[in-house]
Amino acid sequence: MQLLDGKSLAQQIKEEIKQEVDKRIAAGFKRPHLAAILVGSDGASETYVGHKVKSCQQVGFESTLLRFPDTTSEQEVLDAVNDLNSNSEIDGFIVQLPLPKHINAESVINAIDPLKDVDGFHPVNVGKLTLGLPTFVSATPKGIMTLLERAEVDTQGKHCVVIGRSNIVGRPMSILMSASGNPGNATVTLCHSRTQNLTEICKQADILIVALGKAEFVTGDMVKEGAVVIDVGITRVEDGSKKSGYALKGDVHFESVAPKCSYITPVPGGVGPMTVVSLMQNTLQAAEGKLA
Ligand code: NAD
């Protein structure tokens, strides 16, 4: 079994991005600038945004964090989105999800200029992804593709089972893995909450990508010998032995699954760091203006 170490690969890619930034500065361009809108005080969102801001510093980007209280109206968030759309200093921006319940996330995402939508959530960018056109590939699926690519995992003609059909992970993952390309060219089965015989389907997977948000859901008996397992899940579970009071658990029961795998991602230190570095890659892409 080989561990797919997202933490060290992300570090390596950050250094590659920093070199590109240094070249751009030397050529007289401004620093790439990523902005984030954070509404409310959700603990996990605070952590994620914190990682993104820190990563910007590490790769030499400017970053701007716009914080709004829970009580902010949808119109105020839309106004902030429009300001960022028209601010030529900002190359790309994200709206950290989830938003408070009184704000319609779809309306907010639809208001983002697709050329600044470095999360790749706007319908125009999702459409381009589906058609295989150049676009901002949303960060988590992009990070997983990079992990597979750099580890030279053979995906051609393999059976890839994806658990979870969310717009930010499962669905785009299934599209990328079935698309022509390397990694890609897989035969994909997309499973979700209504799927029957999930265990039987998982057992047929050469590559199993798990994104359902239930701690340690996939156990050893659901996995074929030699499978590649990508664990996207991050669930906080109470743990009195930790200073924070919680431990992070993946969707895969690592102890029983890992011994059967050819490759597996750990949690933490697998997909999470790859997600953040993919956002940095998308921001650099936005600054380079190649999609315009
Ligand atoms: P979501 O809640 O939007 O979607 C979950 C999906 O799982 C749904 O499509 C649902 O149909 C499916 N599902 C639920 N129960 C199921 C079951 N019993 N059997 C089969 N399918 C089932 O979640 P999401 O936003 O895609 O996130 C999934 C997990 O990944 C969460 O733990 C989240 O925290 C984590 N996540 C991690 C990263 C990262 O960077 N590592 C990024 C995004 C999300």
mmCIF file of C-alpha atoms and ligand atoms in Angstrom, residues 48 139-140 163-170 191-195 198 210-214 217 231-235 249-251 270-276, ligand 1:
data_model
loop_
_atom_site.group_PDB
_atom_site.id
_atom_site.type_symbol
_atom_site.label_atom_id
_atom_site.label_comp_id
_atom_site.label_asym_id
_atom_site.label_seq_id
_atom_site.Cartn_x
_atom_site.Cartn_y
_atom_site.Cartn_z
ATOM 1 C CA TYR A 48 -10.723 26.637 5.379
ATOM 2 C CA ALA A 139 -10.677 22.833 -6.548
ATOM 3 C CA THR A 140 -11.382 19.463 -4.915
ATOM 4 C CA ILE A 163 -19.818 7.936 -3.943
ATOM 5 C CA GLY A 164 -21.643 11.278 -3.654
ATOM 6 C CA ARG A 165 -23.212 13.451 -6.366
ATOM 7 C CA SER A 166 -22.700 16.955 -4.967
ATOM 8 C CA ASN A 167 -22.047 19.811 -7.380
ATOM 9 C CA ILE A 168 -18.700 20.568 -5.762
ATOM 10 C CA VAL A 169 -17.175 17.081 -5.525
ATOM 11 C CA GLY A 170 -18.958 13.926 -6.714
ATOM 12 C CA CYS A 191 -23.426 6.370 -6.495
ATOM 13 C CA HIS A 192 -25.615 8.415 -4.165
ATOM 14 C CA SER A 193 -28.055 8.159 -1.282
ATOM 15 C CA ARG A 194 -30.603 6.203 -3.368
ATOM 16 C CA THR A 195 -28.102 3.722 -4.810
ATOM 17 C CA LEU A 198 -23.633 -0.008 -2.775
ATOM 18 C CA VAL A 210 -15.597 8.660 -1.582
ATOM 19 C CA ALA A 211 -17.356 11.976 -0.890
ATOM 20 C CA LEU A 212 -20.501 11.499 1.156
ATOM 21 C CA GLY A 213 -19.641 13.158 4.461
ATOM 22 C CA LYS A 214 -20.161 10.203 6.818
ATOM 23 C CA PHE A 217 -18.514 4.825 6.146
ATOM 24 C CA ASP A 231 -11.090 9.763 0.687
ATOM 25 C CA VAL A 232 -12.621 13.222 0.318
ATOM 26 C CA GLY A 233 -14.639 13.264 3.551
ATOM 27 C CA ILE A 234 -13.857 15.554 6.438
ATOM 28 C CA THR A 235 -16.030 15.134 9.526
ATOM 29 C CA LYS A 249 -12.253 11.701 10.187
ATOM 30 C CA GLY A 250 -12.496 10.716 6.555
ATOM 31 C CA ASP A 251 -15.340 8.816 4.904
ATOM 32 C CA GLY A 270 -4.645 13.829 1.497
ATOM 33 C CA VAL A 271 -7.292 15.620 -0.555
ATOM 34 C CA GLY A 272 -7.600 18.679 1.750
ATOM 35 C CA PRO A 273 -4.206 20.282 0.986
ATOM 36 C CA MET A 274 -4.658 19.471 -2.720
ATOM 37 C CA THR A 275 -7.942 21.401 -2.710
ATOM 38 C CA VAL A 276 -6.277 24.537 -1.384
HETATM 39 P P1 NAD B 1 -22.891 16.754 0.236
HETATM 40 O O1 NAD B 1 -23.534 16.578 1.560
HETATM 41 O O2 NAD B 1 -23.212 17.937 -0.607
HETATM 42 O O3 NAD B 1 -23.156 15.461 -0.648
HETATM 43 C C1 NAD B 1 -23.092 14.189 -0.103
HETATM 44 C C2 NAD B 1 -23.464 13.197 -1.181
HETATM 45 O O4 NAD B 1 -23.357 11.894 -0.615
HETATM 46 C C3 NAD B 1 -24.879 13.350 -1.715
HETATM 47 O O5 NAD B 1 -24.825 13.403 -3.119
HETATM 48 C C4 NAD B 1 -25.612 12.090 -1.267
HETATM 49 O O6 NAD B 1 -26.478 11.583 -2.265
HETATM 50 C C5 NAD B 1 -24.478 11.121 -1.009
HETATM 51 N N1 NAD B 1 -24.794 10.192 0.075
HETATM 52 C C6 NAD B 1 -25.231 10.507 1.319
HETATM 53 N N2 NAD B 1 -25.440 9.370 2.028
HETATM 54 C C7 NAD B 1 -25.132 8.344 1.219
HETATM 55 C C8 NAD B 1 -25.130 6.934 1.379
HETATM 56 N N3 NAD B 1 -25.507 6.366 2.529
HETATM 57 N N4 NAD B 1 -24.746 6.171 0.332
HETATM 58 C C9 NAD B 1 -24.359 6.736 -0.827
HETATM 59 N N5 NAD B 1 -24.327 8.080 -1.045
HETATM 60 C C10 NAD B 1 -24.711 8.859 -0.023
HETATM 61 O O7 NAD B 1 -21.315 16.659 0.521
HETATM 62 P P2 NAD B 1 -20.042 17.269 -0.244
HETATM 63 O O8 NAD B 1 -20.080 18.739 -0.169
HETATM 64 O O9 NAD B 1 -19.841 16.594 -1.555
HETATM 65 O O10 NAD B 1 -18.911 16.766 0.771
HETATM 66 C C11 NAD B 1 -18.713 15.401 1.055
HETATM 67 C C12 NAD B 1 -17.632 15.265 2.104
HETATM 68 O O11 NAD B 1 -16.410 15.781 1.573
HETATM 69 C C13 NAD B 1 -17.868 16.071 3.383
HETATM 70 O O12 NAD B 1 -17.313 15.355 4.478
HETATM 71 C C14 NAD B 1 -17.086 17.339 3.163
HETATM 72 O O13 NAD B 1 -16.672 17.936 4.385
HETATM 73 C C15 NAD B 1 -15.909 16.805 2.413
HETATM 74 N N6 NAD B 1 -15.223 17.785 1.549
HETATM 75 C C16 NAD B 1 -13.890 17.786 1.614
HETATM 76 C C17 NAD B 1 -13.180 18.640 0.802
HETATM 77 C C18 NAD B 1 -11.679 18.603 0.866
HETATM 78 O O14 NAD B 1 -11.041 19.535 0.441
HETATM 79 N N7 NAD B 1 -11.091 17.519 1.363
HETATM 80 C C19 NAD B 1 -13.831 19.505 -0.071
HETATM 81 C C20 NAD B 1 -15.226 19.460 -0.135
HETATM 82 C C21 NAD B 1 -15.915 18.571 0.681
#
